[in-house]
GROMACS .gro file of C-alpha atoms in nm:
model
  397
    1MET     CA    1  -3.409  -0.771  -0.956
    2LYS     CA    2  -3.297  -0.535  -0.695
    3PHE     CA    3  -3.411  -0.434  -0.373
    4MET     CA    4  -3.401  -0.127  -0.144
    5ALA     CA    5  -3.256  -0.206   0.173
    6LYS     CA    6  -3.324  -0.008   0.508
    7GLY     CA    7  -3.189   0.314   0.502
    8GLN     CA    8  -3.099   0.298   0.108
    9LYS     CA    9  -3.233   0.582  -0.107
   10PRO     CA   10  -3.231   0.630  -0.486
   11SER     CA   11  -2.943   0.816  -0.646
   12ALA     CA   12  -2.979   1.130  -0.856
   13THR     CA   13  -2.996   0.895  -1.153
   14GLY     CA   14  -3.318   0.721  -1.019
   15ASN     CA   15  -3.111   0.400  -0.953
   16PHE     CA   16  -3.096   0.246  -0.585
   17VAL     CA   17  -2.718   0.243  -0.465
   18GLU     CA   18  -2.687  -0.115  -0.325
   19PRO     CA   19  -2.520  -0.208  -0.009
   20GLY     CA   20  -2.194  -0.450  -0.025
   21THR     CA   21  -2.249  -0.803  -0.099
   22MET     CA   22  -2.088  -1.111   0.104
   23LEU     CA   23  -1.808  -1.106  -0.172
   24ARG     CA   24  -1.725  -0.757  -0.117
   25SER     CA   25  -1.732  -0.817   0.282
   26MET     CA   26  -1.407  -0.998   0.195
   27VAL     CA   27  -1.278  -0.744   0.001
   28PHE     CA   28  -1.286  -0.466   0.266
   29GLY     CA   29  -1.364  -0.657   0.576
   30THR     CA   30  -1.718  -0.687   0.703
   31ALA     CA   31  -1.736  -0.340   0.873
   32PHE     CA   32  -1.606  -0.135   0.579
   33ALA     CA   33  -1.804  -0.326   0.316
   34ILE     CA   34  -2.131  -0.116   0.405
   35GLY     CA   35  -2.198   0.029   0.072
   36LEU     CA   36  -2.239   0.375  -0.044
   37THR     CA   37  -2.556   0.483   0.160
   38PHE     CA   38  -2.461   0.329   0.483
   39SER     CA   39  -2.219   0.514   0.730
   40THR     CA   40  -1.927   0.364   0.907
   41SER     CA   41  -1.777   0.466   1.217
   42PRO     CA   42  -1.456   0.669   1.201
   43GLY     CA   43  -1.149   0.464   1.196
   44ILE     CA   44  -1.265   0.150   1.059
   45ALA     CA   45  -1.115   0.184   0.708
   46GLN     CA   46  -0.805   0.294   0.857
   47SER     CA   47  -0.751  -0.027   1.046
   48GLU     CA   48  -0.852  -0.217   0.726
   49ALA     CA   49  -0.549  -0.026   0.517
   50THR     CA   50  -0.320  -0.090   0.811
   51ASP     CA   51  -0.223   0.276   0.846
   52ALA     CA   52  -0.202   0.266   1.211
   53GLY     CA   53   0.162   0.326   1.106
   54VAL     CA   54   0.434   0.292   1.342
   55GLU     CA   55   0.377   0.279   1.745
   56ALA     CA   56   0.574   0.510   1.929
   57PRO     CA   57   0.927   0.338   2.048
   58THR     CA   58   0.960   0.329   2.410
   59GLN     CA   59   1.240   0.352   2.648
   60GLU     CA   60   1.236  -0.037   2.712
   61ASN     CA   61   1.303  -0.085   2.329
   62MET     CA   62   1.605   0.096   2.330
   63ASN     CA   63   1.916  -0.094   2.227
   64GLU     CA   64   2.208   0.047   2.368
   65ASN     CA   65   2.442  -0.153   2.130
   66ALA     CA   66   2.349   0.042   1.810
   67ALA     CA   67   2.658   0.079   1.658
   68THR     CA   68   2.710  -0.010   1.324
   69THR     CA   69   2.998  -0.151   1.118
   70GLU     CA   70   3.155  -0.007   0.799
   71PRO     CA   71   2.924   0.053   0.520
   72MET     CA   72   2.941  -0.165   0.220
   73ALA     CA   73   3.051  -0.047  -0.099
   74GLN     CA   74   2.810  -0.050  -0.389
   75SER     CA   75   2.971  -0.324  -0.529
   76ASP     CA   76   2.868  -0.531  -0.249
   77VAL     CA   77   2.517  -0.490  -0.316
   78SER     CA   78   2.354  -0.801  -0.509
   79GLU     CA   79   2.056  -0.705  -0.734
   80PRO     CA   80   1.746  -0.876  -0.678
   81ALA     CA   81   1.733  -1.176  -0.910
   82ARG     CA   82   1.584  -1.062  -1.247
   83VAL     CA   83   1.357  -1.329  -1.358
   84GLU     CA   84   1.317  -1.370  -1.745
   85VAL     CA   85   0.924  -1.335  -1.780
   86SER     CA   86   0.697  -1.283  -2.088
   87GLY     CA   87   0.323  -1.215  -2.127
   88ASP     CA   88   0.098  -0.973  -2.221
   89ALA     CA   89  -0.056  -0.828  -1.885
   90THR     CA   90  -0.014  -0.444  -1.813
   91SER     CA   91  -0.095  -0.481  -1.446
   92SER     CA   92   0.026  -0.629  -1.112
   93VAL     CA   93  -0.066  -0.656  -0.758
   94VAL     CA   94   0.158  -0.527  -0.475
   95PHE     CA   95   0.088  -0.646  -0.118
   96MET     CA   96   0.243  -0.438   0.184
   97TYR     CA   97   0.286  -0.604   0.536
   98HIS     CA   98   0.462  -0.423   0.828
   99ARG     CA   99   0.530  -0.658   1.142
  100PHE     CA  100   0.516  -1.051   1.148
  101GLY     CA  101   0.433  -1.280   1.447
  102GLU     CA  102   0.409  -0.948   1.688
  103ASP     CA  103   0.059  -1.040   1.821
  104GLU     CA  104   0.032  -0.728   2.035
  105TYR     CA  105  -0.004  -0.521   1.738
  106PRO     CA  106  -0.281  -0.638   1.547
  107SER     CA  107  -0.314  -0.343   1.335
  108THR     CA  108   0.028  -0.363   1.177
  109ASN     CA  109   0.090  -0.739   1.244
  110ILE     CA  110   0.039  -1.055   1.055
  111LYS     CA  111  -0.021  -1.387   1.215
  112ILE     CA  112   0.267  -1.629   1.134
  113ASP     CA  113   0.008  -1.883   1.019
  114GLN     CA  114  -0.145  -1.646   0.825
  115PHE     CA  115   0.175  -1.545   0.654
  116LYS     CA  116   0.269  -1.901   0.567
  117GLU     CA  117  -0.077  -1.950   0.426
  118HIS     CA  118  -0.010  -1.633   0.219
  119VAL     CA  119   0.322  -1.785   0.079
  120ALA     CA  120   0.174  -2.130   0.002
  121GLU     CA  121  -0.096  -1.933  -0.215
  122LEU     CA  122   0.169  -1.750  -0.394
  123THR     CA  123   0.385  -2.043  -0.463
  124ASN     CA  124   0.123  -2.274  -0.588
  125GLY     CA  125   0.195  -2.225  -0.944
  126SER     CA  126  -0.092  -1.972  -1.008
  127TYR     CA  127   0.115  -1.648  -0.977
  128THR     CA  128   0.455  -1.483  -1.052
  129VAL     CA  129   0.651  -1.305  -0.778
  130LEU     CA  130   0.872  -1.073  -0.883
  131GLY     CA  131   1.074  -0.813  -0.719
  132VAL     CA  132   0.904  -0.478  -0.735
  133PRO     CA  133   1.194  -0.290  -0.939
  134GLN     CA  134   1.142  -0.524  -1.203
  135ILE     CA  135   0.756  -0.487  -1.207
  136VAL     CA  136   0.789  -0.106  -1.228
  137SER     CA  137   1.040  -0.126  -1.500
  138ALA     CA  138   0.840  -0.355  -1.690
  139LEU     CA  139   0.519  -0.151  -1.676
  140GLU     CA  140   0.716   0.176  -1.719
  141LYS     CA  141   0.875   0.043  -2.056
  142GLY     CA  142   0.541  -0.125  -2.170
  143GLU     CA  143   0.670  -0.471  -2.142
  144GLY     CA  144   0.428  -0.735  -2.086
  145LEU     CA  145   0.408  -0.923  -1.767
  146PRO     CA  146   0.264  -1.290  -1.682
  147ASP     CA  147  -0.072  -1.285  -1.559
  148ARG     CA  148  -0.127  -1.252  -1.192
  149THR     CA  149   0.234  -1.116  -1.135
  150VAL     CA  150   0.265  -1.021  -0.746
  151GLY     CA  151   0.521  -0.806  -0.582
  152ILE     CA  152   0.579  -0.796  -0.198
  153THR     CA  153   0.669  -0.478   0.011
  154ILE     CA  154   0.722  -0.436   0.397
  155ASP     CA  155   0.712  -0.121   0.558
  156ASP     CA  156   0.917   0.022   0.842
  157ALA     CA  157   1.216  -0.246   0.882
  158TYR     CA  158   1.083  -0.406   1.206
  159ARG     CA  159   1.313  -0.679   1.361
  160SER     CA  160   1.053  -0.947   1.272
  161VAL     CA  161   1.095  -0.881   0.901
  162TYR     CA  162   1.463  -1.007   0.964
  163GLU     CA  163   1.389  -1.288   1.217
  164ILE     CA  164   1.065  -1.417   1.084
  165ALA     CA  165   0.972  -1.321   0.729
  166TRP     CA  166   1.302  -1.323   0.553
  167PRO     CA  167   1.399  -1.680   0.648
  168ILE     CA  168   1.062  -1.796   0.485
  169PHE     CA  169   1.075  -1.557   0.174
  170ARG     CA  170   1.422  -1.717   0.124
  171GLU     CA  171   1.321  -2.061   0.162
  172ASN     CA  172   1.065  -2.022  -0.107
  173ASN     CA  173   1.287  -1.800  -0.324
  174MET     CA  174   1.082  -1.503  -0.303
  175PRO     CA  175   1.185  -1.128  -0.364
  176PHE     CA  176   1.070  -0.852  -0.161
  177THR     CA  177   1.123  -0.490  -0.091
  178VAL     CA  178   1.146  -0.347   0.261
  179PHE     CA  179   1.117   0.064   0.305
  180VAL     CA  180   1.333   0.191   0.565
  181SER     CA  181   1.295   0.509   0.775
  182THR     CA  182   1.666   0.586   0.840
  183GLU     CA  183   1.601   0.759   1.185
  184GLN     CA  184   1.416   0.445   1.346
  185LEU     CA  185   1.744   0.250   1.248
  186ASP     CA  186   1.980   0.521   1.392
  187ASP     CA  187   1.786   0.556   1.700
  188GLY     CA  188   1.903   0.184   1.789
  189PHE     CA  189   1.550   0.075   1.898
  190SER     CA  190   1.551  -0.315   1.978
  191ASN     CA  191   1.198  -0.392   1.785
  192TYR     CA  192   1.391  -0.250   1.454
  193MET     CA  193   1.636  -0.378   1.256
  194THR     CA  194   2.002  -0.272   1.236
  195TRP     CA  195   2.188  -0.142   0.983
  196ASP     CA  196   2.422  -0.452   0.977
  197MET     CA  197   2.081  -0.652   0.929
  198VAL     CA  198   1.985  -0.416   0.646
  199ARG     CA  199   2.336  -0.460   0.479
  200GLU     CA  200   2.288  -0.801   0.498
  201MET     CA  201   1.981  -0.842   0.333
  202ALA     CA  202   2.083  -0.587   0.079
  203LYS     CA  203   2.380  -0.804   0.005
  204ALA     CA  204   2.152  -1.105  -0.067
  205GLY     CA  205   1.960  -0.930  -0.310
  206VAL     CA  206   1.642  -0.779  -0.090
  207THR     CA  207   1.531  -0.454  -0.239
  208ILE     CA  208   1.571  -0.130   0.010
  209GLY     CA  209   1.367   0.152  -0.043
  210GLY     CA  210   1.305   0.496   0.121
  211HIS     CA  211   1.060   0.571   0.369
  212SER     CA  212   1.179   0.921   0.475
  213GLN     CA  213   1.405   1.015   0.793
  214HIS     CA  214   1.134   1.003   1.077
  215HIS     CA  215   0.853   0.848   0.931
  216SER     CA  216   0.672   1.180   0.962
  217HIS     CA  217   0.336   1.295   0.794
  218LEU     CA  218   0.482   1.438   0.519
  219PRO     CA  219   0.183   1.662   0.421
  220ASP     CA  220   0.206   1.830   0.746
  221LEU     CA  221   0.534   1.987   0.702
  222GLU     CA  222   0.652   2.262   0.526
  223ILE     CA  223   0.803   2.156   0.170
  224GLU     CA  224   1.154   2.252   0.290
  225ALA     CA  225   1.126   2.019   0.599
  226VAL     CA  226   1.006   1.729   0.376
  227LYS     CA  227   1.294   1.808   0.131
  228ALA     CA  228   1.517   1.792   0.443
  229GLU     CA  229   1.390   1.459   0.529
  230LEU     CA  230   1.445   1.317   0.212
  231ALA     CA  231   1.818   1.437   0.192
  232HIS     CA  232   1.906   1.339   0.543
  233SER     CA  233   1.769   1.000   0.461
  234ALA     CA  234   1.954   0.977   0.139
  235ASP     CA  235   2.263   1.080   0.308
  236ARG     CA  236   2.226   0.763   0.568
  237PHE     CA  237   2.151   0.534   0.310
  238LYS     CA  238   2.463   0.652   0.120
  239GLN     CA  239   2.678   0.628   0.447
  240GLU     CA  240   2.549   0.293   0.546
  241LEU     CA  241   2.463   0.112   0.229
  242GLY     CA  242   2.676   0.271  -0.026
  243TYR     CA  243   2.385   0.380  -0.246
  244VAL     CA  244   2.043   0.552  -0.228
  245PRO     CA  245   1.725   0.363  -0.324
  246ASP     CA  246   1.523   0.477  -0.600
  247ILE     CA  247   1.181   0.364  -0.475
  248PHE     CA  248   0.985   0.527  -0.231
  249ALA     CA  249   0.687   0.461  -0.011
  250TYR     CA  250   0.516   0.763   0.172
  251PRO     CA  251   0.476   0.704   0.546
  252TYR     CA  252   0.116   0.642   0.618
  253GLY     CA  253   0.056   0.653   0.251
  254GLU     CA  254   0.009   1.009   0.301
  255ALA     CA  255   0.108   1.262   0.020
  256ASN     CA  256  -0.003   1.581  -0.168
  257ASP     CA  257   0.146   1.767  -0.504
  258ALA     CA  258   0.431   1.920  -0.313
  259VAL     CA  259   0.534   1.604  -0.145
  260ILE     CA  260   0.516   1.398  -0.457
  261ALA     CA  261   0.722   1.658  -0.656
  262ALA     CA  262   0.972   1.674  -0.371
  263VAL     CA  263   1.016   1.289  -0.368
  264LYS     CA  264   1.050   1.268  -0.763
  265GLU     CA  265   1.296   1.577  -0.737
  266ALA     CA  266   1.517   1.358  -0.479
  267GLY     CA  267   1.553   1.117  -0.753
  268TYR     CA  268   1.298   0.839  -0.670
  269LYS     CA  269   1.162   0.691  -0.997
  270ALA     CA  270   0.858   0.508  -0.818
  271ALA     CA  271   0.662   0.581  -0.511
  272PHE     CA  272   0.379   0.377  -0.316
  273GLY     CA  273   0.117   0.507  -0.102
  274GLN     CA  274  -0.150   0.285   0.089
  275GLN     CA  275  -0.446   0.284  -0.114
  276SER     CA  276  -0.611  -0.047  -0.246
  277GLY     CA  277  -0.602  -0.166  -0.606
  278ALA     CA  278  -0.406  -0.324  -0.882
  279MET     CA  279  -0.097  -0.110  -1.010
  280SER     CA  280  -0.094  -0.049  -1.390
  281VAL     CA  281   0.080   0.110  -1.682
  282ASP     CA  282  -0.202   0.404  -1.638
  283LEU     CA  283  -0.127   0.485  -1.300
  284ASP     CA  284   0.067   0.783  -1.155
  285PHE     CA  285   0.394   0.603  -1.087
  286MET     CA  286   0.469   0.826  -0.803
  287TYR     CA  287   0.175   0.727  -0.633
  288LEU     CA  288   0.123   0.357  -0.696
  289PRO     CA  289  -0.147   0.125  -0.511
  290ARG     CA  290  -0.098  -0.131  -0.248
  291PHE     CA  291  -0.315  -0.401  -0.085
  292ALA     CA  292  -0.221  -0.371   0.276
  293LEU     CA  293  -0.233  -0.700   0.489
  294ASN     CA  294  -0.284  -0.732   0.875
  295GLU     CA  295  -0.443  -0.972   1.112
  296HIS     CA  296  -0.776  -0.831   1.073
  297TYR     CA  297  -0.758  -0.817   0.658
  298GLY     CA  298  -0.527  -1.102   0.620
  299SER     CA  299  -0.789  -1.393   0.561
  300MET     CA  300  -0.728  -1.610   0.277
  301ASP     CA  301  -1.044  -1.503   0.137
  302ARG     CA  302  -0.942  -1.152   0.104
  303PHE     CA  303  -0.565  -1.245   0.004
  304THR     CA  304  -0.680  -1.435  -0.298
  305LEU     CA  305  -0.932  -1.215  -0.410
  306ALA     CA  306  -0.690  -0.915  -0.408
  307ALA     CA  307  -0.401  -1.123  -0.554
  308ASN     CA  308  -0.610  -1.206  -0.851
  309SER     CA  309  -0.771  -0.850  -0.903
  310LEU     CA  310  -0.723  -0.641  -1.198
  311PRO     CA  311  -0.732  -0.272  -1.205
  312LEU     CA  312  -1.036  -0.053  -1.267
  313ALA     CA  313  -0.914   0.173  -1.548
  314VAL     CA  314  -1.006   0.527  -1.482
  315THR     CA  315  -0.892   0.909  -1.554
  316ASP     CA  316  -0.995   1.233  -1.473
  317ILE     CA  317  -0.985   1.175  -1.101
  318THR     CA  318  -1.105   1.442  -0.877
  319PRO     CA  319  -0.975   1.561  -0.635
  320ALA     CA  320  -0.648   1.552  -0.812
  321ASN     CA  321  -0.434   1.630  -0.490
  322TYR     CA  322  -0.416   1.358  -0.254
  323THR     CA  323  -0.452   1.601   0.035
  324LEU     CA  324  -0.798   1.728   0.047
  325THR     CA  325  -0.843   2.105   0.016
  326ARG     CA  326  -1.229   2.077   0.012
  327ASN     CA  327  -1.442   1.903   0.272
  328PRO     CA  328  -1.666   1.707   0.191
  329PRO     CA  329  -1.464   1.608  -0.105
  330ALA     CA  330  -1.628   1.609  -0.475
  331PHE     CA  331  -1.512   1.271  -0.564
  332GLY     CA  332  -1.536   1.151  -0.920
  333PHE     CA  333  -1.380   0.965  -1.218
  334THR     CA  334  -1.413   0.871  -1.572
  335LEU     CA  335  -1.400   0.513  -1.697
  336LYS     CA  336  -1.184   0.434  -1.972
  337GLU     CA  337  -1.351   0.115  -2.043
  338ALA     CA  338  -1.722  -0.002  -1.999
  339ALA     CA  339  -1.813  -0.124  -1.639
  340PRO     CA  340  -2.167  -0.135  -1.573
  341ASN     CA  341  -2.158  -0.255  -1.215
  342VAL     CA  342  -1.940  -0.003  -1.038
  343ALA     CA  343  -1.995   0.011  -0.675
  344CYS     CA  344  -1.811   0.246  -0.442
  345TYR     CA  345  -1.702   0.205  -0.069
  346PRO     CA  346  -1.621   0.537   0.134
  347SER     CA  347  -1.443   0.490   0.486
  348ASP     CA  348  -1.645   0.775   0.637
  349GLY     CA  349  -1.968   0.933   0.551
  350ASP     CA  350  -2.303   0.872   0.372
  351ALA     CA  351  -2.269   0.899   0.015
  352THR     CA  352  -2.449   0.879  -0.273
  353MET     CA  353  -2.324   0.758  -0.660
  354THR     CA  354  -2.447   0.934  -0.981
  355ARG     CA  355  -2.365   0.780  -1.330
  356LEU     CA  356  -2.316   1.043  -1.604
  357GLY     CA  357  -2.344   0.869  -1.921
  358ASP     CA  358  -2.153   0.553  -1.915
  359GLU     CA  359  -1.820   0.670  -1.846
  360ARG     CA  360  -1.837   0.952  -1.560
  361VAL     CA  361  -1.903   0.853  -1.210
  362GLU     CA  362  -1.957   1.094  -0.928
  363ILE     CA  363  -1.982   1.046  -0.546
  364ARG     CA  364  -2.148   1.308  -0.306
  365LEU     CA  365  -2.138   1.275   0.062
  366ASP     CA  366  -2.378   1.456   0.309
  367GLY     CA  367  -2.137   1.607   0.518
  368PRO     CA  368  -1.754   1.659   0.603
  369VAL     CA  369  -1.529   1.348   0.657
  370ALA     CA  370  -1.334   1.324   0.981
  371SER     CA  371  -0.954   1.469   0.977
  372GLY     CA  372  -0.702   1.214   0.915
  373ARG     CA  373  -0.739   0.973   0.626
  374TRP     CA  374  -1.024   0.898   0.414
  375ARG     CA  375  -1.058   0.603   0.159
  376ILE     CA  376  -1.280   0.520  -0.098
  377ASN     CA  377  -1.260   0.188  -0.317
  378CYS     CA  378  -1.458   0.120  -0.595
  379THR     CA  379  -1.503  -0.221  -0.790
  380SER     CA  380  -1.640  -0.381  -1.077
  381MET     CA  381  -1.655  -0.759  -1.182
  382GLY     CA  382  -1.424  -0.823  -1.433
  383PRO     CA  383  -1.306  -1.075  -1.704
  384ASN     CA  384  -1.308  -1.436  -1.568
  385SER     CA  385  -1.511  -1.327  -1.230
  386ARG     CA  386  -1.187  -1.126  -1.130
  387TRP     CA  387  -1.248  -0.803  -0.956
  388GLN     CA  388  -1.154  -0.463  -1.104
  389TRP     CA  389  -1.036  -0.235  -0.823
  390PHE     CA  390  -0.980   0.135  -0.804
  391GLY     CA  391  -0.908   0.288  -0.453
  392MET     CA  392  -0.799   0.655  -0.332
  393LEU     CA  393  -0.654   0.773  -0.013
  394TYR     CA  394  -0.697   1.117   0.092
  395THR     CA  395  -0.525   1.311   0.384
  396VAL     CA  396  -0.776   1.518   0.572
  397PRO     CA  397  -0.640   1.823   0.730
   0.00000   0.00000   0.00000
């Protein structure tokens, strides 16, 4: 039996759009799991997705001893250990961290105790943790992965990655990827890693990925400036590491068609945003999803739910461009497989969901959304009580 909550209204199909359940509160955080016909205050979903990004460095953080040693040759780089695996899974979950044990930055930090709980969960025998390049390669080639395959990424190369996270990952033999914005290292700020540290990690088999030069809002730049960012970053990687990475993460998770084309043209074979969901063979490999983790959204309930999630297979997504040209957006998608109980959760705006037949889902908002980043997450209960998940992040001019 369905009940109409206060403020709830019927959709165009005559069905009531239900607010989020307690389980979905673990997915999105209590404030974010308010359901389609309830509004949320601006900024809630942004903190959920850890997209506060990079705090502006201060003069006090400057490291005057920022000199680097000679770059290592390509032959000095150790490839991440490739694990011989088999399976028939066509999806994987990838997590995103930023800082470790830096409690003064809760929107981008994970507490050390939380982080150790995550590692303990991933090493309990239920999951297979693989390097992101191996996951991408397997999915691109149509090779099966073990069920519950997980990849780990870290954005921005903060010093706590080297001092806190790496020793724990190394102790547990867990591969991971660090996405580096080159100018942050070149400026020599003491809260970032040095090039020597990056070289040491790369030599030990840690994957290094591209993250632009200045950690800029790339959709806000002229396309030639985007290309210049990518070219300068590539030059610095070549100078310092002896090679240019081939996987990329968009700063703040922001992209549009032109930015994605430029990243692909620069030679990157896969790129990640900051939208939630499991990655699969059906997705755009130049805008792959990740589950963001921070103090507020790093509980074990949410972590295990995300780690066990499956993709909600969709096609014909609108808007197709990841930067909105119309506000409010007319959001919709077509289900590739039957999913009768789809629920969608926007980060901003009052919305109504309409089902057009069994396959098409359309979401309409009652007014424009705030500028910045607008997110929408859609879920459906899948096989073996595992949530199927599809998320989108749009940049709003």
